[in-house]
C-alpha cells in the first residue's frame, strides 16, 4: 500500500474517531444533563458539575452552583454539613470509594427538604473527585417520622394508661398488656401472658362476656359492665370496651380497655337508696313526691276524681333555727315531719322539698276535705314541741291547689300550691289559701315588676317628681320632697307602692335609692345655680338602705359629687322603721346627722311607735300622717290627735309638717295650731321638674 493510501486510511480513521466522540458527547448530554435524576461532581469543596435536574431540585442556576466556592455551605443544613466534609476528607485520604447518606438541604427559596446521596470517589490525574446522585426523600422521611411518633404515642397511651389495656388473640389469650392490668388483676405480667380471660370472670357473667368477645372478634366494637375476680378472689366491677385488632385488613385479635368502676357502682347503690327520700327526715323528697303525683294525675284522668296538693312553709322557723342552733333545728324538723306524717291518711304522701318547705299529696280529695286537712295541720302544729328541754310552738302557711283533669302537669299544680302558700305567708300566716287565677295574675305582675327593675335605671325609666312643702307661717316654699315614678315600657306608670316593696324584697332598693338621692341632690344644686332661693330637698330612705353598712359613705359621696351643702338635704324615714334594732338605728341616724343633714320621721301617728322614741332620736321634723289631716274637715278625732302631735313635737324642739292638706278648712286649723309646714294637693301635686315655675324670689302660696 502506498504512503498516499495509508495517509488516506489514517485520515478516515481520524474523522471516524471525531464522529464517535461527538456521538458520545451527545449521549452524555441526553443521558446525564437531561436525566430525571439529580447529579453532581464535587472537586475539593466546590461543585465542578451539576446537571439540570440538580439545579431544578435546589432552585439555583448552574452558574450559581459552579461559581460560588461557598455554595456547599449554603445548601446543606449546618447540622449535616459535617457529613459532607467527612466524605470529602475521606476521599482525600483515599479511604472509602462509595458512600450513601441522608441530608437536609435548603433550596434557594428557603424551603428545607430531605435528600439521599449516593457518592462515588474517583481519582484522576492525582486529584480526588466525588461523583454523586441525589434523590429527594422528604415524603419518605416525614412519613417515617410520623410513623415513629404514632408508635411512640401508641406505646405511651398503651403502657401509661391508668386503665387496664390489653390484647387477646382470637382464642382469648393475652398477647400484650400494660402495668395497669397487673394492678387490676393482682397477677404479674408473666403470669397473665400464660392465661386467657376466662379465669377472671364470675360464672354469672361468663356467657355475656363470651358473647361480647365473639362480637369484637367479628369486627363489632362493644362496651359492657361485668364482675371479675382478682387473684385474691375479691370481686370487682369493671367497665370493658372491646374492638378488633386488624393486620392487612384481617382480624387477628381483640383489643380491650378495662376500667375499675367498683366505687362508682357502690356509690350508685347508695344514691339509689337516697334518691327518693330526704336524708334528714326520711320523708319522700321532691323527686319521689312528683313521681307519685304524676301517677295520681294519670289515674285521675281516668276516674275523673280531683287531686289536691298542699304546699306548706313553717312560720318563724329561721328564728327557731338561729336560736337553737342548726343541730337542734334539724331535730325540730324531724319532729315536725313525724307530726305531719302522723296526721294524714295512709293514702296521702308527705314530702319534704327543701329547708322548712313541705308538700302533701291528697289523692281523690275534694275542696271541702282538703280544707279540713289544712285546718287540722294548722292545729296540730301549734301544739308545743319539746326539743331538748325547750318547749316550742310553730305555725305554718299553707297553699292548696286542685288538679283540673286532663293536661294538668305536675309542675303547674305544685307551682299553684306554692303561689297560694306565698299569699298566705304574706297576708296572715298560720292559715291557708286556696289557689285562684287572680293569685297567679298578681304573682305574674310582681315577677314582671321584679324583672323590669333590674334594667330600669340603665334604660332611664325612672323619673323624679317634686312636691312642695310650704311654711304655713309665711306661705313661702321651704322644701321639696322628691318622689320617684316609674314609666314601665309595657306596664305603663307603675305606682311606687307597688314596685318599692318588690325592690326591697329583691335588694334592688339599694341601687334605686342611690339613684334617687343623687338625682334629687343634683336637681337641688341646679336650682341653686339658677339663682333660685335655696330650700331643702327631702328624700325618702328605706330600712334596708339605712341598715346598709355603706349608706353613710353613699350620702357623703353624693354630697361631694353633686356639690350640695348638707344643710339643704333632708332624709325621711317612715315611722315603721323604728321597730327595727333601736341601738343600731340610733347610731346610724346620729352618724347621718353629724354630716349636717336633717332627719324627719314620715307618716307619724299611725300607731307603730312609742312616743318615747321621739325623745330618744331627736328628729328635726315630724310629718303627721295624712289620715289625721283628712279627719280635720269632718271634725273627727284626727283634730285632737293632730293638735297633740304638734304640741309634743314643739316641746321636743322639732318642726311639724302636715301631709295631705287639701282644703282651706284644714289649712286654717293647722295654722291656728301653730303647725310649721304643710304639704298636699292644696298647694301642688307632685310634678316633674320642668313644670315647677321657680324664681329667684321665695315662692309664696298665698
XYZ file of C-alpha atoms in Angstrom:
702
model
C 0.000 0.000 0.000
C 1.347 3.317 -0.949
C 2.028 6.064 1.519
C -0.738 8.054 -0.033
C -3.193 5.215 0.555
C -2.012 4.821 4.174
C -2.447 8.521 4.772
C -5.947 8.401 3.387
C -6.846 5.491 5.624
C -5.459 7.265 8.675
C -7.365 10.368 7.799
C -10.600 8.419 7.508
C -9.980 6.760 10.896
C -9.379 10.158 12.489
C -12.577 11.509 11.107
C -14.425 8.431 12.429
C -12.923 8.965 15.897
C -14.097 12.569 15.882
C -17.565 11.404 14.837
C -17.594 8.846 17.690
C -16.510 11.484 20.220
C -19.295 13.842 19.120
C -21.780 10.998 19.364
C -20.740 10.116 22.887
C -20.835 13.755 23.915
C -24.411 13.989 22.662
C -25.183 10.800 24.506
C -23.757 12.370 27.700
C -25.916 15.458 27.224
C -29.040 13.353 26.791
C -28.358 10.770 29.490
C -26.688 12.886 32.173
C -27.512 16.531 31.624
C -31.174 15.815 30.924
C -31.512 12.898 33.291
C -34.557 12.959 35.674
C -32.018 12.235 38.406
C -30.003 14.971 40.165
C -26.238 14.516 39.618
C -23.125 16.410 40.594
C -19.320 16.298 40.624
C -17.565 17.725 43.660
C -13.913 18.703 43.359
C -12.454 19.557 46.718
C -15.033 21.927 48.380
C -16.644 23.207 45.171
C -19.054 21.879 42.601
C -17.374 21.311 39.230
C -20.523 19.965 37.612
C -24.285 19.812 38.253
C -26.921 18.630 35.862
C -30.137 20.429 35.118
C -32.211 18.271 37.471
C -29.900 19.208 40.363
C -30.497 22.888 39.559
C -34.246 22.305 39.457
C -34.064 20.469 42.771
C -32.151 23.250 44.556
C -33.634 26.251 42.741
C -30.147 27.592 41.913
C -28.803 28.141 38.368
C -25.828 26.197 37.031
C -23.726 29.361 37.165
C -24.603 29.941 40.848
C -23.755 26.366 41.716
C -20.375 26.269 39.914
C -19.035 29.768 40.545
C -19.671 30.101 44.276
C -16.998 28.371 46.355
C -19.286 28.574 49.437
C -22.315 27.089 47.712
C -21.937 23.850 49.638
C -22.301 25.715 52.935
C -25.418 27.488 51.658
C -27.432 24.480 50.636
C -26.524 21.946 53.335
C -28.143 22.188 56.782
C -25.479 23.322 59.298
C -26.039 20.260 61.494
C -25.492 17.925 58.495
C -22.527 19.729 56.929
C -20.030 17.587 58.832
C -21.241 14.506 56.916
C -20.226 16.018 53.581
C -16.972 17.384 54.970
C -16.048 13.975 56.383
C -16.786 12.481 52.983
C -14.512 14.986 51.238
C -11.710 14.420 53.736
C -12.091 10.669 53.409
C -11.780 10.938 49.644
C -8.609 12.964 50.003
C -7.162 10.322 52.293
C -8.040 7.668 49.736
C -10.396 5.830 52.022
C -13.901 4.540 51.168
C -14.802 4.916 47.485
C -18.612 4.618 47.916
C -20.992 6.116 50.465
C -24.702 6.549 50.966
C -26.184 9.022 53.435
C -29.109 11.398 54.024
C -29.009 15.165 54.493
C -31.223 18.162 55.000
C -30.903 20.583 52.101
C -32.047 24.201 51.806
C -33.432 25.269 48.451
C -32.877 28.780 47.203
C -36.365 29.876 48.362
C -35.570 28.738 51.921
C -37.580 25.504 51.847
C -35.881 22.613 53.607
C -36.043 19.153 52.039
C -34.567 15.759 52.834
C -32.229 14.145 50.257
C -30.444 10.819 49.920
C -26.949 10.995 48.392
C -25.154 8.173 46.616
C -21.483 9.218 46.375
C -18.610 7.597 44.389
C -14.960 8.622 44.721
C -12.690 8.692 41.619
C -9.001 9.625 41.421
C -7.883 11.276 38.185
C -4.602 12.995 37.419
C -3.761 12.990 41.101
C -6.999 14.692 42.092
C -9.961 13.284 44.021
C -13.450 13.773 42.601
C -16.796 12.890 44.189
C -19.444 11.846 41.729
C -22.916 11.709 43.217
C -26.586 11.256 42.534
C -29.277 12.835 44.699
C -32.832 11.682 45.449
C -35.404 13.768 47.317
C -36.821 11.638 50.146
C -38.802 14.315 52.046
C -42.093 12.432 51.829
C -40.499 9.186 52.951
C -38.678 10.822 55.882
C -41.782 12.692 57.088
C -43.863 9.537 56.787
C -41.232 7.657 58.768
C -41.172 10.384 61.438
C -44.949 10.330 61.711
C -44.940 6.559 61.914
C -42.359 6.734 64.681
C -44.359 9.438 66.514
C -47.549 7.398 66.202
C -45.736 4.349 67.509
C -44.361 6.304 70.468
C -47.785 7.833 71.124
C -49.434 4.427 70.959
C -46.885 2.928 73.332
C -47.313 5.869 75.712
C -51.094 5.532 75.689
C -50.861 1.767 75.997
C -48.278 1.420 78.760
C -49.002 4.606 80.730
C -52.784 4.389 80.632
C -54.305 4.296 84.153
C -56.912 1.863 82.823
C -56.053 -1.726 82.058
C -55.249 -2.056 78.328
C -54.552 -5.437 76.729
C -54.753 -7.530 73.563
C -56.088 -11.040 73.084
C -55.610 -13.486 70.268
C -58.732 -14.975 68.744
C -58.775 -17.697 71.430
C -58.926 -15.127 74.213
C -55.307 -15.494 75.380
C -53.298 -12.422 76.399
C -50.754 -11.287 73.793
C -49.826 -7.939 75.385
C -50.854 -5.862 78.397
C -49.938 -2.723 80.311
C -48.932 -2.391 84.007
C -52.487 -1.393 84.994
C -53.579 -4.952 84.158
C -51.292 -6.249 86.885
C -52.766 -3.810 89.403
C -56.344 -4.666 88.428
C -55.948 -8.474 88.475
C -53.216 -8.929 91.092
C -51.260 -11.169 88.678
C -47.829 -10.408 87.245
C -47.368 -9.797 83.524
C -45.545 -13.122 83.166
C -48.497 -14.944 84.773
C -51.069 -13.119 82.672
C -49.247 -13.828 79.406
C -49.889 -17.517 80.026
C -53.628 -17.057 80.730
C -56.911 -16.295 78.960
C -59.680 -14.030 80.265
C -61.904 -16.913 81.434
C -60.482 -17.395 84.978
C -61.263 -13.764 85.858
C -64.962 -13.722 85.034
C -67.594 -14.623 87.642
C -69.769 -17.553 86.499
C -72.946 -15.498 86.134
C -71.208 -13.113 83.672
C -69.299 -15.711 81.645
C -71.925 -16.184 78.933
C -72.361 -12.498 78.198
C -68.570 -11.945 78.275
C -68.006 -14.657 75.670
C -70.788 -13.219 73.530
C -69.234 -9.729 73.533
C -65.757 -11.179 72.857
C -67.176 -13.029 69.862
C -68.707 -9.813 68.528
C -65.369 -7.989 68.777
C -63.618 -10.902 67.058
C -66.100 -10.466 64.184
C -65.325 -6.755 63.908
C -68.138 -5.330 66.071
C -66.856 -2.981 68.837
C -68.819 -3.096 72.107
C -68.921 -1.809 75.672
C -70.420 -3.514 78.744
C -70.093 -3.969 82.515
C -69.107 -7.246 84.158
C -67.897 -8.513 87.516
C -64.452 -10.091 87.789
C -62.397 -11.841 90.450
C -58.812 -10.745 91.137
C -56.022 -13.063 92.293
C -57.195 -12.812 95.919
C -60.776 -13.667 94.981
C -62.013 -10.108 95.518
C -64.961 -9.122 93.331
C -64.536 -6.003 91.210
C -66.946 -4.259 88.897
C -65.327 -3.284 85.624
C -66.428 -1.451 82.514
C -64.835 -3.066 79.490
C -64.569 -1.911 75.894
C -63.544 -4.346 73.130
C -62.718 -3.780 69.465
C -60.957 -5.820 66.791
C -57.197 -5.903 66.058
C -56.580 -5.829 62.299
C -53.477 -6.549 60.264
C -53.509 -6.223 56.485
C -57.276 -5.985 56.639
C -57.719 -9.220 58.598
C -58.863 -9.529 62.222
C -56.111 -11.212 64.206
C -57.205 -10.466 67.768
C -59.130 -8.217 70.152
C -58.119 -5.028 71.934
C -59.571 -4.424 75.390
C -59.738 -1.498 77.829
C -60.991 -2.191 81.350
C -61.853 0.440 83.978
C -62.432 -0.385 87.640
C -65.868 1.057 88.479
C -66.369 -0.694 91.799
C -66.531 2.574 93.786
C -68.868 4.102 91.213
C -71.240 1.129 91.434
C -71.225 1.210 95.234
C -71.842 4.961 95.190
C -74.651 4.448 92.707
C -76.315 1.938 95.011
C -76.129 4.383 97.908
C -77.504 7.174 95.745
C -80.361 4.969 94.577
C -81.240 4.351 98.214
C -81.265 8.098 98.898
C -82.561 9.416 95.609
C -86.221 9.184 96.570
C -86.011 10.090 100.262
C -84.895 13.110 102.253
C -81.765 12.195 104.205
C -82.781 14.190 107.319
C -86.476 13.444 107.796
C -86.692 10.190 105.774
C -89.791 11.620 104.104
C -90.209 11.286 100.320
C -88.220 14.013 98.618
C -89.384 16.198 95.763
C -88.455 13.622 93.113
C -90.492 10.818 94.686
C -93.346 13.213 95.516
C -93.561 14.387 91.909
C -93.298 10.808 90.646
C -96.284 9.779 92.806
C -98.159 12.922 91.792
C -97.612 12.052 88.123
C -99.101 8.594 88.642
C -102.053 10.014 90.595
C -102.767 12.632 87.917
C -102.711 9.988 85.198
C -105.110 7.840 87.214
C -107.324 10.846 87.977
C -107.799 11.469 84.269
C -109.370 8.026 84.041
C -111.689 8.162 87.064
C -112.401 11.900 86.945
C -111.645 12.455 90.642
C -109.699 15.572 91.736
C -106.278 15.570 93.364
C -105.148 18.183 95.867
C -101.632 19.406 96.667
C -100.900 21.302 99.888
C -97.722 23.356 99.938
C -96.640 24.106 103.487
C -93.971 26.508 104.798
C -93.170 26.806 108.517
C -93.557 30.299 110.021
C -90.700 31.635 112.143
C -88.515 28.572 111.503
C -85.459 30.726 110.761
C -85.799 32.363 114.169
C -86.099 28.974 115.881
C -83.186 27.544 113.887
C -80.961 30.510 114.713
C -81.981 30.406 118.374
C -81.476 26.676 118.899
C -78.569 26.189 116.531
C -78.635 24.138 113.357
C -78.235 20.788 115.113
C -81.360 21.232 117.251
C -83.038 22.922 114.293
C -82.603 19.678 112.352
C -84.045 17.690 115.275
C -87.007 20.064 115.313
C -87.615 19.423 111.587
C -87.593 15.678 112.235
C -90.280 16.004 114.928
C -92.380 18.337 112.751
C -92.087 15.845 109.872
C -93.287 12.999 112.070
C -96.247 15.041 113.320
C -97.253 15.860 109.759
C -96.952 12.227 108.668
C -98.957 11.049 111.702
C -101.864 13.329 110.846
C -102.544 12.414 107.223
C -104.250 9.400 105.709
C -102.391 6.246 104.666
C -103.068 7.084 101.018
C -101.562 10.571 101.350
C -97.919 11.487 100.793
C -95.990 13.976 102.913
C -92.793 15.139 101.206
C -90.026 17.490 102.221
C -88.884 19.744 99.394
C -86.192 21.902 100.980
C -85.459 23.622 104.273
C -88.800 24.118 106.029
C -90.923 23.533 102.908
C -93.214 20.501 102.773
C -95.786 19.259 100.281
C -98.728 16.953 100.917
C -100.426 14.916 98.205
C -104.097 14.135 98.749
C -105.359 11.725 96.062
C -109.079 11.719 95.181
C -109.815 14.593 97.536
C -112.308 17.423 97.048
C -112.097 21.022 98.226
C -114.031 20.603 101.493
C -111.950 17.656 102.656
C -108.684 19.373 101.634
C -109.583 22.493 103.626
C -110.340 20.349 106.671
C -106.915 18.742 106.282
C -105.227 22.182 106.121
C -107.106 23.301 109.248
C -106.132 20.111 111.056
C -102.454 20.543 110.194
C -102.523 24.159 111.397
C -103.992 22.964 114.694
C -101.557 20.115 115.323
C -98.521 22.229 114.514
C -99.319 24.964 117.051
C -99.307 22.385 119.837
C -95.971 22.718 121.728
C -92.925 20.670 120.729
C -90.374 19.556 123.304
C -86.846 19.976 121.903
C -84.024 19.176 124.320
C -85.928 20.706 127.218
C -87.224 23.650 125.160
C -90.989 23.958 124.705
C -91.577 25.441 121.254
C -94.603 26.101 119.111
C -94.778 26.860 115.423
C -97.364 27.620 112.785
C -97.499 27.060 109.070
C -98.584 28.933 105.956
C -100.408 26.564 103.605
C -101.382 26.840 99.947
C -103.927 24.485 98.361
C -104.265 23.710 94.646
C -106.542 21.246 92.856
C -105.933 19.381 89.622
C -108.115 20.347 86.667
C -108.034 16.976 84.990
C -106.677 16.192 81.527
C -103.492 18.064 80.618
C -102.576 19.134 84.164
C -98.809 18.947 84.662
C -97.009 18.219 87.915
C -95.005 21.440 87.741
C -98.127 23.541 87.185
C -100.005 22.018 90.119
C -97.091 22.346 92.560
C -96.452 25.907 91.397
C -100.098 26.852 92.008
C -99.951 25.470 95.548
C -96.692 27.401 96.082
C -98.306 30.651 94.873
C -101.230 30.140 97.257
C -98.823 29.426 100.138
C -96.882 32.614 99.400
C -100.135 34.596 99.568
C -100.900 33.063 102.971
C -97.435 33.889 104.294
C -97.682 37.468 103.103
C -101.180 38.187 104.377
C -101.722 36.222 107.548
C -99.637 33.116 108.301
C -100.926 30.208 110.402
C -103.670 29.819 107.825
C -104.304 28.546 104.307
C -105.222 29.908 100.879
C -106.906 28.105 98.017
C -105.318 28.883 94.658
C -107.201 31.084 92.184
C -106.347 32.606 88.809
C -106.313 36.048 90.416
C -103.448 34.973 92.703
C -101.479 33.802 89.677
C -102.024 37.079 87.861
C -100.802 39.026 90.898
C -97.704 36.823 91.085
C -97.007 37.238 87.372
C -97.394 41.010 87.745
C -94.960 41.008 90.658
C -92.442 38.936 88.716
C -92.710 41.308 85.766
C -92.015 44.227 88.100
C -89.027 42.486 89.702
C -87.544 41.604 86.314
C -88.139 45.116 84.947
C -86.459 46.741 87.952
C -83.136 45.137 87.017
C -82.771 47.344 83.944
C -84.976 50.323 84.807
C -82.073 52.578 85.819
C -79.958 51.685 82.777
C -82.932 52.283 80.470
C -83.705 55.618 82.189
C -87.272 54.589 83.021
C -87.290 56.279 86.444
C -88.117 59.947 86.862
C -88.470 62.168 89.924
C -91.489 64.349 90.626
C -91.231 67.064 93.240
C -93.958 68.203 95.697
C -93.550 71.484 97.596
C -93.553 71.777 101.389
C -94.873 75.206 102.462
C -94.041 77.293 105.504
C -97.539 77.770 106.984
C -96.500 80.930 108.808
C -95.141 82.814 105.775
C -96.695 80.938 102.856
C -93.247 80.517 101.299
C -91.741 77.398 99.775
C -89.478 75.798 102.395
C -88.683 72.387 100.891
C -89.338 69.957 98.035
C -89.971 66.263 98.512
C -88.525 64.057 95.750
C -90.950 61.274 94.776
C -89.919 58.514 92.368
C -92.087 57.488 89.405
C -91.556 54.505 87.079
C -92.695 54.549 83.468
C -92.535 50.830 82.614
C -92.325 50.181 78.827
C -95.084 47.535 78.988
C -96.977 48.112 82.234
C -97.128 51.892 81.933
C -96.830 54.116 85.015
C -96.275 51.780 87.986
C -97.220 53.294 91.392
C -94.378 53.427 93.959
C -96.388 51.421 96.488
C -96.282 48.507 94.011
C -92.634 48.495 92.977
C -90.881 49.832 96.121
C -91.840 46.768 98.276
C -90.647 44.476 95.472
C -87.363 46.380 95.228
C -86.899 45.987 98.990
C -87.522 42.227 98.850
C -85.123 41.746 95.932
C -82.446 44.077 97.349
C -82.654 46.416 94.351
C -83.745 49.264 96.625
C -80.034 49.984 97.270
C -79.238 50.945 93.668
C -82.618 52.649 93.181
C -82.244 54.631 96.412
C -78.755 55.749 95.413
C -80.095 56.960 92.056
C -82.916 58.909 93.759
C -80.523 60.516 96.242
C -78.029 61.574 93.600
C -80.682 62.806 91.127
C -82.500 64.850 93.781
C -79.280 66.443 95.064
C -78.166 67.289 91.536
C -81.515 68.918 90.830
C -81.446 70.996 94.022
C -77.894 72.116 93.206
C -79.062 73.011 89.677
C -81.903 75.157 91.092
C -79.422 76.925 93.333
C -77.098 77.522 90.368
C -80.025 79.193 88.561
C -80.321 81.663 91.437
C -83.455 80.085 92.922
C -83.978 80.942 96.606
C -82.485 77.849 98.387
C -84.663 75.263 100.091
C -84.252 71.716 101.394
C -84.655 68.668 99.181
C -86.363 65.767 101.031
C -85.517 62.190 100.050
C -87.220 59.065 101.418
C -84.969 56.201 102.549
C -85.946 52.654 103.459
C -84.933 50.460 106.367
C -82.739 48.387 104.072
C -80.815 51.470 102.933
C -80.358 52.738 106.470
C -79.059 49.356 107.639
C -76.627 49.008 104.738
C -73.034 49.316 106.015
C -72.034 51.695 103.198
C -75.041 54.031 103.355
C -73.234 56.762 105.306
C -70.433 56.707 102.725
C -73.001 56.815 99.921
C -74.541 60.001 101.360
C -71.093 61.588 101.827
C -70.064 60.693 98.298
C -73.316 62.048 96.839
C -72.899 65.401 98.592
C -69.266 65.598 97.437
C -70.028 64.688 93.827
C -73.081 66.954 93.463
C -71.602 69.851 95.429
C -74.789 70.266 97.517
C -74.269 71.552 101.052
C -75.522 69.139 103.717
C -77.899 71.763 105.209
C -80.057 71.554 102.052
C -80.635 67.788 102.296
C -83.257 66.102 104.463
C -83.710 62.339 104.717
C -87.148 60.977 105.551
C -87.671 57.691 107.377
C -91.076 56.111 107.938
C -92.377 55.596 111.448
C -92.319 51.803 110.976
C -88.520 51.922 110.688
C -88.329 52.443 114.449
C -89.494 48.865 115.001
C -86.002 47.736 113.991
C -82.983 47.351 116.277
C -83.127 50.618 118.237
C -79.448 50.938 119.218
C -78.215 50.245 115.686
C -80.769 52.688 114.299
C -79.816 55.402 116.793
C -76.177 55.064 115.776
C -76.962 55.228 112.038
C -79.205 58.297 112.398
C -76.666 60.028 114.665
C -73.906 59.465 112.096
C -76.097 60.917 109.353
C -76.987 63.966 111.436
C -73.300 64.520 112.133
C -72.885 65.294 108.435
C -75.135 68.320 108.907
C -78.214 66.948 107.148
C -81.736 66.908 108.613
C -83.713 63.787 109.539
C -87.508 63.669 109.532
C -89.962 60.960 110.549
C -92.686 60.400 107.971
C -96.268 59.089 108.384
C -96.125 59.767 112.137
C -99.162 58.790 114.203
C -100.097 55.535 112.501
C -99.570 53.645 115.741
C -96.246 51.821 115.243
C -94.113 53.937 117.525
C -93.899 54.601 121.196
C -93.920 58.371 121.797
C -90.731 57.925 123.795
C -88.908 57.210 120.513
C -89.322 60.886 119.580
C -87.315 61.822 122.632
C -84.615 59.189 122.010
C -83.928 60.043 118.387
C -84.476 63.846 118.356
C -85.642 64.143 114.755
C -85.501 67.536 113.074
C -89.012 67.230 111.708
C -92.163 65.209 112.328
C -94.577 64.694 109.426
C -98.160 63.985 110.528
C -99.819 61.195 108.536
C -102.447 62.374 106.028
C -105.128 60.161 107.610
C -105.321 62.552 110.598
C -105.337 65.661 108.416
C -108.236 64.227 106.451
C -110.265 63.995 109.680
C -109.973 67.754 110.308
C -112.581 68.690 107.715
C -115.030 66.214 109.229
C -114.460 67.288 112.843
C -113.318 63.791 113.834
C -110.748 62.661 116.425
C -107.979 63.449 113.977
C -108.129 67.085 115.022
C -107.222 66.288 118.631
C -104.515 63.824 117.594
C -103.026 66.379 115.213
C -103.059 69.062 117.883
C -101.388 66.705 120.372
C -98.622 65.718 117.933
C -97.879 69.379 117.127
C -97.681 70.294 120.818
C -95.500 67.283 121.707
C -93.098 67.846 118.797
C -92.648 71.513 119.664
C -91.860 70.630 123.264
C -89.151 68.315 121.906
C -87.820 71.151 119.691
C -88.955 69.548 116.412
C -90.695 71.161 113.450
C -94.023 69.717 112.333
C -95.277 69.264 108.758
C -98.811 68.144 107.967
C -99.237 65.843 104.962
C -102.277 65.645 102.702
C -103.663 69.209 103.046
C -106.466 69.553 100.507
C -108.697 72.475 101.537
C -108.910 75.817 103.366
C -110.517 74.289 106.477
C -107.533 72.023 107.070
C -105.056 74.826 106.341
C -106.793 77.280 108.705
C -106.919 74.769 111.559
C -103.260 73.836 111.158
C -102.147 77.465 111.152
C -104.210 78.089 114.273
C -102.489 75.110 115.942
C -99.115 76.641 115.056
C -98.143 73.843 112.609
C -94.839 74.757 110.924
C -95.262 73.303 107.437
C -97.810 71.816 105.099
C -97.813 69.572 102.037
C -100.654 68.421 99.851
C -102.761 68.960 96.724
C -103.983 72.311 98.125
C -100.552 73.687 97.245
C -99.441 71.381 94.416
C -99.453 67.821 93.211
C -96.071 66.148 92.703
C -94.844 67.495 89.341
C -91.859 66.874 87.048
C -89.095 69.434 87.364
C -89.978 71.345 84.192
C -93.477 72.146 85.496
C -92.244 73.942 88.604
C -92.009 77.672 87.851
C -89.409 78.773 90.377
C -87.819 82.218 90.548
C -85.012 83.900 92.471
C -87.514 85.259 94.986
C -89.150 82.980 97.568
C -92.285 81.374 96.141
C -95.493 82.127 98.101
C -98.687 80.053 98.027
C -100.909 82.833 99.449
